[in-house]
Amino acid sequence: MKGQHKVLIMRCDAYDPDRISGIVREGMEELGVTPSGKILLKPNVVIAHPEVFPHAFTRKEFLEGVIVATKAMAQDAEEIAVGERSGITLPTRYNFRNAGYPKVIRKHRVRTYYFDEEVHVPVEIERDGRLRNELLIPKPVTECDFLINLPKFKAHPWCRLTLSLKNYIGLQDDRHRLLDHNSFLEHKIADLQDVIKSDFIAIDGITAGQKMMLTPTPFSLGAIVMGTNSCAVDTVGCHMVHVDPGDLIHLGYAADRGHGPMDLDEIEVGGDFPLEEVREKTWDFELCMERVDDYFGEESRLSCTVGTFPEKHSPDYCWGGCPGALQEAMHIFRGFDPNVDQEMGKVRYVVGKVDGPLDLEDDERVIFAGNCTSWKGVIDGKNVRIESSYKSSDARNGRKTRSNDMILKTLKTLWRCFRNRSARYIHAEGCTLSVAENVNYLSALGKIGNPNFRPRLLIPVNLAYWQMRAHRLLNRIFG
Ligand code: SF4
């Protein structure tokens, strides 16, 4: 059994494209990898900004190293392309610019696919255990012959770690990506494995990210992890940072569906960086799987009341949805103002089915977050009733998803906040309530400066947005 799946951990302590290309080429040779046909490189650029989000994405030097290695190893290559869809509704081309990708892409004459601009086509899923019968996926992904998966090694507040399996969330545009991004997130990640398999995986673990996925703190891991099976690579990734692979729920689902192993005994671990040595280095690697009602302490003016949740497999918490998005939103605010927790207006975040009084303070405002939230009680002497409108996964049609357009969503949220500007509470509907929506609601109710309106973000983001819309339209007409 051992040897069927091989994973390499290689030392690399600097973002030097030449060194990275040498290591990746060596890895491809040892793993017997020969890229060919239409080759698509899928990095993790969930968000990128040199100052605010410097450790959230696969670095440009890493991408360059892999492009050079791919060109050297490829046979009969028809096309080499880089494709991705960023998170929180930001245009991918905006994040690519921040990540420094266009210069690398131009230098090596490879193609770019911004998945938010591409036509999406349905792909059937047939494996037992699937959540959905089909997923909508960008056409270039369905047409590629050889997928190279380039995740960033990061902790994740919803899923514990984001490695190669989780990197597939960036295959979908927001309209489809946020569907099932709730307590079914782990199922969704496993579904995505049924759509396309990675032919080669190289994880950027030179500087890994701790705790958050958008705003991680850096950890000098000094490693590149390579393999040809996502489950095997992620299993080794778990052991590298003292995570039990059984605690990476989507890994368990993917392994159960036959996508690969999650037992180290079935994996041959090679490379020049022994796993035990990596583990000695990472004993203090920080994860973040804390519930929001524990996460924001007494020193914060944000507090959370968490109730129960509708799905039988996860009644105590919704790990893939609104609560985690709140944590990420607060970390974005902290990136601009480290004292925001103490300086903001008092806000209570209520999520899930909550019974009993909220015991609000006089100056405290309330966000009832998400479609599953319900509460009945009295605020300022008036009866308040928040009703759940939650629909389970099988009641939501994947072909009839609502638009998650950045501008529409922002305007809708801001209009709702404006109309309720003097109200004590607001029901922020959505399932899931995205990080971007959480930012807007927190900004309005907590009276925190909205980072979306900082000129250095506002202008380039909107410019990229209209470019994205124009290219999307052209692709729909001619694609
Ligand atoms: S509304 Fe939010 S918290 Fe409730 S199930 Fe949906 S994503 Fe989870």
Short mmCIF file of C-alpha atoms and ligand atoms in Angstrom, two decimals:
data_model
loop_
_atom_site.label_atom_id
_atom_site.label_comp_id
_atom_site.label_asym_id
_atom_site.label_seq_id
_atom_site.Cartn_x
_atom_site.Cartn_y
_atom_site.Cartn_z
CA MET A 1 0.00 0.00 0.00
CA LYS A 2 2.74 2.43 1.07
CA GLY A 3 4.37 3.92 -2.00
CA GLN A 4 1.15 4.10 -3.97
CA HIS A 5 0.91 7.69 -2.78
CA LYS A 6 4.07 9.66 -2.40
CA VAL A 7 4.33 13.10 -0.82
CA LEU A 8 7.52 15.17 -0.74
CA ILE A 9 8.40 17.79 1.85
CA MET A 10 11.26 19.93 0.56
CA ARG A 11 13.20 22.63 2.36
CA CYS A 12 12.86 26.14 0.99
CA ASP A 13 13.27 29.17 3.23
CA ALA A 14 13.20 32.00 0.68
CA TYR A 15 10.90 33.27 -2.05
CA ASP A 16 13.53 32.84 -4.74
CA PRO A 17 11.87 31.85 -8.07
CA ASP A 18 15.02 30.10 -9.37
CA ARG A 19 15.33 27.98 -6.27
CA ILE A 20 11.61 27.23 -6.22
CA SER A 21 11.63 26.17 -9.87
CA GLY A 22 14.58 23.83 -9.19
CA ILE A 23 12.80 22.24 -6.23
CA VAL A 24 9.49 21.88 -8.09
CA ARG A 25 11.22 20.41 -11.13
CA GLU A 26 13.01 17.89 -8.89
CA GLY A 27 9.65 17.07 -7.30
CA MET A 28 7.95 16.56 -10.67
CA GLU A 29 10.77 14.23 -11.75
CA GLU A 30 10.62 12.19 -8.56
CA LEU A 31 6.83 11.93 -8.74
CA GLY A 32 6.87 11.07 -12.44
CA VAL A 33 4.82 14.10 -13.42
CA THR A 34 4.73 15.24 -17.05
CA PRO A 35 2.33 18.13 -17.69
CA SER A 36 0.75 18.14 -21.14
CA GLY A 37 -2.12 19.49 -23.21
CA LYS A 38 -4.01 22.39 -21.68
CA ILE A 39 -2.24 22.99 -18.37
CA LEU A 40 -4.01 25.08 -15.74
CA LEU A 41 -2.28 26.41 -12.61
CA LYS A 42 -4.69 27.15 -9.75
CA PRO A 43 -3.08 29.25 -6.97
CA ASN A 44 -4.83 30.51 -3.84
CA VAL A 45 -5.49 34.23 -4.24
CA VAL A 46 -8.53 34.44 -1.99
CA ILE A 47 -7.39 37.98 -1.28
CA ALA A 48 -4.12 39.85 -1.74
CA HIS A 49 -2.74 43.15 -0.59
CA PRO A 50 0.92 43.86 0.11
CA GLU A 51 0.16 45.62 3.42
CA VAL A 52 -3.22 44.45 4.68
CA PHE A 53 -3.26 40.82 3.47
CA PRO A 54 0.41 39.96 2.82
CA HIS A 55 0.28 36.30 3.89
CA ALA A 56 -3.10 35.21 2.52
CA PHE A 57 -2.10 34.12 -0.98
CA THR A 58 0.27 31.94 -3.00
CA ARG A 59 3.23 34.23 -3.60
CA LYS A 60 4.17 35.45 -7.07
CA GLU A 61 7.71 34.05 -6.72
CA PHE A 62 6.19 30.64 -6.02
CA LEU A 63 3.92 30.93 -9.06
CA GLU A 64 6.89 31.95 -11.19
CA GLY A 65 8.99 29.01 -9.95
CA VAL A 66 6.18 26.57 -10.82
CA ILE A 67 5.62 28.12 -14.26
CA VAL A 68 9.32 27.74 -15.09
CA ALA A 69 9.37 24.13 -13.83
CA THR A 70 6.18 23.33 -15.73
CA LYS A 71 7.59 24.71 -18.97
CA ALA A 72 10.75 22.65 -18.49
CA MET A 73 8.88 19.42 -17.76
CA ALA A 74 5.90 19.74 -20.11
CA GLN A 75 5.45 17.65 -23.23
CA ASP A 76 3.03 18.59 -26.00
CA ALA A 77 1.75 21.57 -24.04
CA GLU A 78 -1.08 23.34 -25.88
CA GLU A 79 -1.51 26.07 -23.31
CA ILE A 80 -0.24 27.05 -19.87
CA ALA A 81 -2.65 29.23 -17.92
CA VAL A 82 -3.21 30.61 -14.43
CA GLY A 83 -6.81 30.62 -13.18
CA GLU A 84 -8.51 31.58 -9.93
CA ARG A 85 -11.57 33.20 -8.35
CA SER A 86 -10.83 35.41 -5.35
CA GLY A 87 -13.06 35.58 -2.28
CA ILE A 88 -15.39 38.11 -0.63
CA THR A 89 -16.78 39.19 -4.03
CA LEU A 90 -13.65 41.19 -4.92
CA PRO A 91 -12.74 41.07 -8.62
CA THR A 92 -9.98 38.51 -9.12
CA ARG A 93 -8.05 40.84 -11.42
CA TYR A 94 -7.79 43.33 -8.53
CA ASN A 95 -6.21 40.70 -6.28
CA PHE A 96 -3.93 39.40 -9.03
CA ARG A 97 -2.55 42.93 -9.41
CA ASN A 98 -1.98 43.20 -5.67
CA ALA A 99 -0.29 39.81 -5.67
CA GLY A 100 2.07 40.95 -8.44
CA TYR A 101 0.89 38.20 -10.80
CA PRO A 102 0.45 40.16 -14.08
CA LYS A 103 4.20 40.87 -14.37
CA VAL A 104 5.04 37.17 -13.90
CA ILE A 105 2.30 36.11 -16.30
CA ARG A 106 3.50 38.56 -18.96
CA LYS A 107 7.15 37.63 -18.48
CA HIS A 108 6.48 33.93 -19.06
CA ARG A 109 3.75 34.46 -21.68
CA VAL A 110 1.14 32.31 -20.04
CA ARG A 111 -2.59 32.91 -20.16
CA THR A 112 -4.87 34.19 -17.38
CA TYR A 113 -8.38 32.99 -16.60
CA TYR A 114 -10.26 35.10 -14.08
CA PHE A 115 -13.00 32.64 -13.20
CA ASP A 116 -15.44 35.44 -12.27
CA GLU A 117 -15.27 36.49 -15.93
CA GLU A 118 -15.61 33.05 -17.47
CA VAL A 119 -18.70 31.14 -18.54
CA HIS A 120 -19.64 28.46 -15.98
CA VAL A 121 -20.94 25.09 -17.13
CA PRO A 122 -22.62 22.28 -15.19
CA VAL A 123 -20.59 19.20 -14.30
CA GLU A 124 -22.42 16.11 -13.05
CA ILE A 125 -21.38 14.42 -9.83
CA GLU A 126 -22.07 10.72 -9.57
CA ARG A 127 -20.20 9.44 -6.55
CA ASP A 128 -22.10 8.13 -3.54
CA GLY A 129 -22.19 10.56 -0.64
CA ARG A 130 -22.45 13.64 -2.89
CA LEU A 131 -24.24 16.74 -1.65
CA ARG A 132 -25.34 17.92 -5.11
CA ASN A 133 -25.88 16.15 -8.43
CA GLU A 134 -24.01 18.87 -10.31
CA LEU A 135 -21.78 21.87 -9.75
CA LEU A 136 -21.25 24.88 -11.98
CA ILE A 137 -17.61 25.26 -12.87
CA PRO A 138 -15.69 27.68 -15.13
CA LYS A 139 -15.34 26.34 -18.67
CA PRO A 140 -11.50 26.55 -18.72
CA VAL A 141 -11.42 24.19 -15.72
CA THR A 142 -13.59 21.62 -17.46
CA GLU A 143 -11.47 21.91 -20.61
CA CYS A 144 -8.04 21.61 -19.01
CA ASP A 145 -6.04 18.39 -19.40
CA PHE A 146 -3.63 18.88 -16.52
CA LEU A 147 -4.48 20.75 -13.31
CA ILE A 148 -1.67 22.02 -11.11
CA ASN A 149 -2.98 22.95 -7.68
CA LEU A 150 -0.92 25.62 -5.87
CA PRO A 151 -2.41 26.23 -2.44
CA LYS A 152 -1.03 28.40 0.32
CA PHE A 153 -0.35 26.53 3.56
CA LYS A 154 -2.74 28.24 5.99
CA ALA A 155 -4.84 27.73 9.07
CA HIS A 156 -8.56 28.29 8.55
CA PRO A 157 -11.18 29.43 11.07
CA TRP A 158 -13.96 27.39 9.41
CA CYS A 159 -12.11 24.22 8.38
CA ARG A 160 -8.98 24.17 10.60
CA LEU A 161 -6.55 24.11 7.63
CA THR A 162 -6.73 25.15 3.99
CA LEU A 163 -4.46 22.98 1.86
CA SER A 164 -5.12 21.35 -1.51
CA LEU A 165 -8.72 20.12 -1.06
CA LYS A 166 -9.99 23.43 0.28
CA ASN A 167 -8.22 25.38 -2.48
CA TYR A 168 -10.91 24.14 -4.88
CA ILE A 169 -13.43 26.55 -3.34
CA GLY A 170 -11.75 29.14 -5.58
CA LEU A 171 -12.91 27.24 -8.67
CA GLN A 172 -16.39 28.71 -8.42
CA ASP A 173 -17.69 32.22 -8.88
CA ASP A 174 -19.57 33.83 -5.96
CA ARG A 175 -23.00 33.00 -7.31
CA HIS A 176 -22.21 29.29 -6.87
CA ARG A 177 -19.40 29.47 -4.35
CA LEU A 178 -21.53 30.81 -1.50
CA LEU A 179 -24.21 28.16 -2.02
CA ASP A 180 -23.74 25.51 0.71
CA HIS A 181 -21.05 27.70 2.29
CA ASN A 182 -22.67 26.97 5.65
CA SER A 183 -22.67 23.80 7.72
CA PHE A 184 -22.41 21.94 4.38
CA LEU A 185 -19.10 23.56 3.49
CA GLU A 186 -17.11 20.38 4.18
CA HIS A 187 -19.53 18.38 1.98
CA LYS A 188 -19.16 20.98 -0.75
CA ILE A 189 -15.36 20.70 -0.68
CA ALA A 190 -15.68 16.93 -1.13
CA ASP A 191 -18.13 17.45 -4.04
CA LEU A 192 -15.57 19.65 -5.78
CA GLN A 193 -13.11 16.74 -5.78
CA ASP A 194 -15.62 14.81 -7.88
CA VAL A 195 -15.45 17.50 -10.56
CA ILE A 196 -11.73 17.44 -11.33
CA LYS A 197 -8.65 15.86 -9.82
CA SER A 198 -5.34 17.64 -9.31
CA ASP A 199 -2.58 16.11 -11.41
CA PHE A 200 0.14 17.79 -9.42
CA ILE A 201 0.04 19.72 -6.16
CA ALA A 202 2.71 22.08 -4.83
CA ILE A 203 1.89 23.89 -1.60
CA ASP A 204 3.49 27.24 -0.84
CA GLY A 205 4.56 26.57 2.75
CA ILE A 206 7.61 28.83 2.68
CA THR A 207 5.79 31.35 4.86
CA ALA A 208 2.67 29.64 6.15
CA GLY A 209 -0.36 31.46 7.56
CA GLN A 210 -1.68 31.00 11.08
CA LYS A 211 -5.16 31.43 12.55
CA MET A 212 -7.16 33.30 9.87
CA MET A 213 -7.45 32.70 6.13
CA LEU A 214 -7.74 36.33 4.99
CA THR A 215 -5.55 37.91 7.65
CA PRO A 216 -3.18 35.16 8.78
CA THR A 217 -0.10 35.83 10.87
CA PRO A 218 3.11 34.57 9.24
CA PHE A 219 4.90 31.40 10.30
CA SER A 220 8.29 30.55 8.78
CA LEU A 221 7.63 26.96 7.85
CA GLY A 222 10.30 26.87 5.12
CA ALA A 223 8.70 24.05 3.16
CA ILE A 224 7.27 23.13 -0.22
CA VAL A 225 4.94 20.13 -0.12
CA MET A 226 4.36 18.20 -3.34
CA GLY A 227 2.31 15.22 -4.41
CA THR A 228 -0.18 13.92 -6.93
CA ASN A 229 -3.07 13.05 -4.63
CA SER A 230 -4.90 15.76 -2.69
CA CYS A 231 -5.95 13.54 0.22
CA ALA A 232 -2.39 12.25 0.65
CA VAL A 233 -0.90 15.75 0.48
CA ASP A 234 -3.43 17.15 2.96
CA THR A 235 -2.89 14.23 5.34
CA VAL A 236 0.84 15.00 5.41
CA GLY A 237 0.04 18.72 5.75
CA CYS A 238 -2.05 17.96 8.84
CA HIS A 239 0.76 15.98 10.46
CA MET A 240 3.21 18.79 9.68
CA VAL A 241 1.33 21.09 12.07
CA HIS A 242 0.05 18.58 14.65
CA VAL A 243 -3.51 18.35 13.33
CA ASP A 244 -5.21 14.96 13.41
CA PRO A 245 -6.32 14.32 9.78
CA GLY A 246 -9.58 13.00 11.26
CA ASP A 247 -10.28 16.57 12.42
CA LEU A 248 -10.11 17.89 8.84
CA ILE A 249 -13.71 16.94 8.13
CA HIS A 250 -13.61 17.48 4.36
CA LEU A 251 -10.54 15.24 4.16
CA GLY A 252 -12.53 12.47 5.82
CA TYR A 253 -15.42 12.96 3.38
CA ALA A 254 -13.09 12.98 0.36
CA ALA A 255 -11.26 9.85 1.60
CA ASP A 256 -14.58 8.09 2.25
CA ARG A 257 -15.57 8.78 -1.36
CA GLY A 258 -12.40 7.07 -2.55
CA HIS A 259 -10.35 10.12 -3.47
CA GLY A 260 -7.27 9.03 -1.55
CA PRO A 261 -5.77 8.06 1.79
CA MET A 262 -5.87 9.86 5.13
CA ASP A 263 -3.65 7.44 6.96
CA LEU A 264 0.08 8.09 7.07
CA ASP A 265 0.70 4.34 6.82
CA GLU A 266 -0.61 4.46 3.25
CA ILE A 267 1.64 7.34 2.22
CA GLU A 268 5.34 7.36 1.46
CA VAL A 269 6.72 10.64 2.76
CA GLY A 270 9.94 11.71 1.04
CA GLY A 271 11.93 14.87 0.35
CA ASP A 272 14.83 16.49 2.20
CA PHE A 273 12.81 17.87 5.12
CA PRO A 274 11.88 14.96 7.43
CA LEU A 275 8.36 15.11 8.82
CA GLU A 276 9.60 14.76 12.41
CA GLU A 277 11.90 17.75 11.95
CA VAL A 278 9.00 19.80 10.56
CA ARG A 279 6.86 18.81 13.55
CA GLU A 280 9.56 19.92 15.99
CA LYS A 281 9.48 23.31 14.32
CA THR A 282 5.69 23.69 14.38
CA TRP A 283 4.76 22.82 17.95
CA ASP A 284 3.49 26.40 18.41
CA PHE A 285 1.79 26.78 14.99
CA GLU A 286 -1.45 28.61 15.78
CA LEU A 287 -4.83 27.41 14.58
CA CYS A 288 -8.18 29.04 15.17
CA MET A 289 -11.27 26.89 15.59
CA GLU A 290 -12.95 28.97 18.24
CA ARG A 291 -16.65 29.69 18.42
CA VAL A 292 -17.46 33.39 18.15
CA ASP A 293 -19.09 33.42 21.59
CA ASP A 294 -15.68 32.46 23.05
CA TYR A 295 -13.55 34.36 20.59
CA PHE A 296 -14.49 37.96 21.40
CA GLY A 297 -13.52 38.46 25.04
CA GLU A 298 -14.62 41.03 27.60
CA GLU A 299 -12.17 43.58 26.25
CA SER A 300 -14.11 43.70 22.98
CA ARG A 301 -17.25 45.83 22.50
CA LEU A 302 -18.50 43.09 20.19
CA SER A 303 -20.14 40.13 21.88
CA CYS A 304 -21.97 37.15 20.44
CA THR A 305 -24.99 35.11 21.40
CA VAL A 306 -25.01 31.76 19.64
CA GLY A 307 -28.06 29.52 19.55
CA THR A 308 -28.74 26.21 17.89
CA PHE A 309 -28.63 25.41 14.17
CA PRO A 310 -31.01 23.61 11.84
CA GLU A 311 -28.89 20.80 10.41
CA LYS A 312 -28.82 17.50 12.29
CA HIS A 313 -25.15 16.90 11.53
CA SER A 314 -24.15 20.21 13.13
CA PRO A 315 -26.81 21.44 15.58
CA ASP A 316 -24.43 23.25 17.97
CA TYR A 317 -22.60 25.48 15.53
CA CYS A 318 -22.40 26.51 11.88
CA TRP A 319 -18.70 26.23 11.15
CA GLY A 320 -18.88 27.08 7.46
CA GLY A 321 -21.10 30.13 7.62
CA CYS A 322 -21.90 33.44 9.31
CA PRO A 323 -19.90 33.06 12.56
CA GLY A 324 -16.58 32.45 10.78
CA ALA A 325 -17.32 35.27 8.36
CA LEU A 326 -17.76 37.57 11.37
CA GLN A 327 -14.31 36.61 12.68
CA GLU A 328 -12.73 37.30 9.31
CA ALA A 329 -14.57 40.64 9.05
CA MET A 330 -13.30 41.74 12.47
CA HIS A 331 -9.76 40.79 11.50
CA ILE A 332 -10.06 42.99 8.42
CA PHE A 333 -11.05 45.93 10.66
CA ARG A 334 -8.15 45.10 12.99
CA GLY A 335 -5.81 45.22 10.00
CA PHE A 336 -6.72 48.89 9.60
CA ASP A 337 -7.13 49.72 13.30
CA PRO A 338 -5.71 47.32 15.91
CA ASN A 339 -7.84 48.97 18.65
CA VAL A 340 -11.14 48.61 16.83
CA ASP A 341 -12.52 46.14 19.41
CA GLN A 342 -12.25 48.77 22.13
CA GLU A 343 -13.21 51.78 20.02
CA MET A 344 -16.29 50.54 18.16
CA GLY A 345 -19.86 51.05 19.29
CA LYS A 346 -21.27 48.20 21.36
CA VAL A 347 -22.68 45.45 19.12
CA ARG A 348 -24.30 42.12 19.91
CA TYR A 349 -24.14 39.50 17.15
CA VAL A 350 -26.97 37.00 17.47
CA VAL A 351 -26.87 33.89 15.31
CA GLY A 352 -28.89 30.66 15.31
CA LYS A 353 -32.11 29.88 17.13
CA VAL A 354 -31.84 31.77 20.39
CA ASP A 355 -34.28 31.53 23.29
CA GLY A 356 -34.54 33.86 26.24
CA PRO A 357 -33.69 37.51 26.86
CA LEU A 358 -30.56 39.08 25.36
CA ASP A 359 -29.90 41.34 28.37
CA LEU A 360 -28.72 44.19 26.17
CA GLU A 361 -26.95 47.22 27.53
CA ASP A 362 -28.52 50.63 26.86
CA ASP A 363 -26.09 51.57 24.10
CA GLU A 364 -25.86 48.11 22.55
CA ARG A 365 -27.13 47.46 19.01
CA VAL A 366 -27.97 44.04 17.64
CA ILE A 367 -27.22 42.21 14.40
CA PHE A 368 -29.48 39.19 13.98
CA ALA A 369 -27.27 37.41 11.49
CA GLY A 370 -28.30 34.94 8.83
CA ASN A 371 -31.45 33.24 7.58
CA CYS A 372 -31.46 30.54 10.27
CA THR A 373 -31.59 33.04 13.12
CA SER A 374 -34.75 33.34 15.18
CA TRP A 375 -35.54 35.13 18.41
CA LYS A 376 -38.58 36.43 20.22
CA GLY A 377 -38.39 39.01 22.97
CA VAL A 378 -38.59 42.66 23.98
CA ILE A 379 -36.21 45.44 22.97
CA ASP A 380 -36.83 48.97 24.29
CA GLY A 381 -40.27 47.94 25.48
CA LYS A 382 -41.34 46.67 22.05
CA ASN A 383 -42.02 43.09 21.04
CA VAL A 384 -39.54 41.85 18.48
CA ARG A 385 -39.86 38.66 16.52
CA ILE A 386 -37.10 37.46 14.17
CA GLU A 387 -38.20 34.52 12.03
CA SER A 388 -35.99 31.92 10.41
CA SER A 389 -36.23 31.59 6.62
CA TYR A 390 -33.50 28.96 6.40
CA LYS A 391 -33.68 26.43 3.55
CA SER A 392 -31.64 23.27 3.63
CA SER A 393 -29.29 22.33 0.83
CA ASP A 394 -31.75 20.08 -1.03
CA ALA A 395 -34.33 22.89 -1.11
CA ARG A 396 -31.95 25.27 -2.88
CA ASN A 397 -31.57 24.99 -6.63
CA GLY A 398 -27.94 25.30 -7.74
CA ARG A 399 -29.05 26.71 -11.12
CA LYS A 400 -31.22 29.41 -9.57
CA THR A 401 -28.79 31.06 -7.22
CA ARG A 402 -29.09 34.73 -6.44
CA SER A 403 -26.50 37.17 -7.71
CA ASN A 404 -23.68 37.89 -5.28
CA ASP A 405 -22.52 40.86 -7.29
CA MET A 406 -20.17 43.05 -5.27
CA ILE A 407 -21.83 46.40 -6.01
CA LEU A 408 -25.43 45.16 -5.78
CA LYS A 409 -24.74 43.44 -2.48
CA THR A 410 -22.91 46.42 -1.05
CA LEU A 411 -25.64 48.85 -2.08
CA LYS A 412 -28.36 46.57 -0.74
CA THR A 413 -26.61 46.18 2.60
CA LEU A 414 -25.85 49.87 2.93
CA TRP A 415 -29.43 50.82 2.03
CA ARG A 416 -30.75 48.45 4.66
CA CYS A 417 -28.35 49.93 7.23
CA PHE A 418 -29.37 53.46 6.24
CA ARG A 419 -33.08 52.67 6.61
CA ASN A 420 -32.39 51.21 10.04
CA ARG A 421 -29.85 53.85 11.03
CA SER A 422 -31.53 54.71 14.31
CA ALA A 423 -32.98 51.25 15.04
CA ARG A 424 -31.56 49.16 17.84
CA TYR A 425 -31.41 46.05 15.71
CA ILE A 426 -31.18 44.78 12.16
CA HIS A 427 -31.88 41.38 10.66
CA ALA A 428 -29.03 40.74 8.23
CA GLU A 429 -30.42 38.05 6.00
CA GLY A 430 -28.42 35.61 3.94
CA CYS A 431 -27.11 32.06 4.10
CA THR A 432 -24.31 32.53 4.26
CA LEU A 433 -23.80 36.12 5.27
CA SER A 434 -20.51 36.80 3.53
CA VAL A 435 -17.41 38.42 5.01
CA ALA A 436 -18.09 41.50 2.88
CA GLU A 437 -21.66 41.82 4.21
CA ASN A 438 -20.42 41.35 7.77
CA VAL A 439 -17.96 44.20 7.19
CA ASN A 440 -20.76 46.49 6.01
CA TYR A 441 -23.16 45.64 8.85
CA LEU A 442 -20.47 45.92 11.53
CA SER A 443 -19.32 49.21 10.08
CA ALA A 444 -22.84 50.66 10.18
CA LEU A 445 -23.95 49.38 13.57
CA GLY A 446 -20.58 49.63 15.30
CA LYS A 447 -19.78 53.01 13.73
CA ILE A 448 -16.45 51.78 12.39
CA GLY A 449 -14.89 53.35 9.29
CA ASN A 450 -15.77 51.12 6.34
CA PRO A 451 -12.56 49.91 4.65
CA ASN A 452 -14.48 49.64 1.37
CA PHE A 453 -14.57 53.43 1.20
CA ARG A 454 -10.87 54.08 1.72
CA PRO A 455 -9.74 55.84 -1.49
CA ARG A 456 -6.77 53.51 -1.97
CA LEU A 457 -9.20 50.58 -2.08
CA LEU A 458 -12.32 52.22 -3.51
CA ILE A 459 -10.82 53.40 -6.79
CA PRO A 460 -8.78 50.34 -7.83
CA VAL A 461 -11.46 47.87 -6.69
CA ASN A 462 -14.16 49.66 -8.66
CA LEU A 463 -11.95 49.99 -11.71
CA ALA A 464 -11.26 46.24 -11.59
CA TYR A 465 -14.97 45.58 -11.02
CA TRP A 466 -16.03 47.35 -14.23
CA GLN A 467 -13.24 45.66 -16.18
CA MET A 468 -14.46 42.35 -14.81
CA ARG A 469 -18.06 43.12 -15.87
CA ALA A 470 -16.97 44.09 -19.38
CA HIS A 471 -14.86 40.95 -19.84
CA ARG A 472 -17.61 38.76 -18.42
CA LEU A 473 -20.04 40.19 -20.93
CA LEU A 474 -17.62 39.62 -23.81
CA ASN A 475 -17.02 36.03 -22.70
CA ARG A 476 -20.77 35.40 -22.57
CA ILE A 477 -21.20 36.74 -26.07
CA PHE A 478 -18.13 35.19 -27.70
CA GLY A 479 -17.02 32.53 -25.21
S1 SF4 B 1 -27.70 31.55 8.11
FE1 SF4 B 1 -25.53 31.60 8.58
S2 SF4 B 1 -25.33 30.57 10.53
FE2 SF4 B 1 -27.35 30.07 9.73
S3 SF4 B 1 -27.09 28.14 8.62
FE3 SF4 B 1 -26.83 29.79 7.12
S4 SF4 B 1 -24.63 30.19 7.09
FE4 SF4 B 1 -25.06 29.03 8.95
#
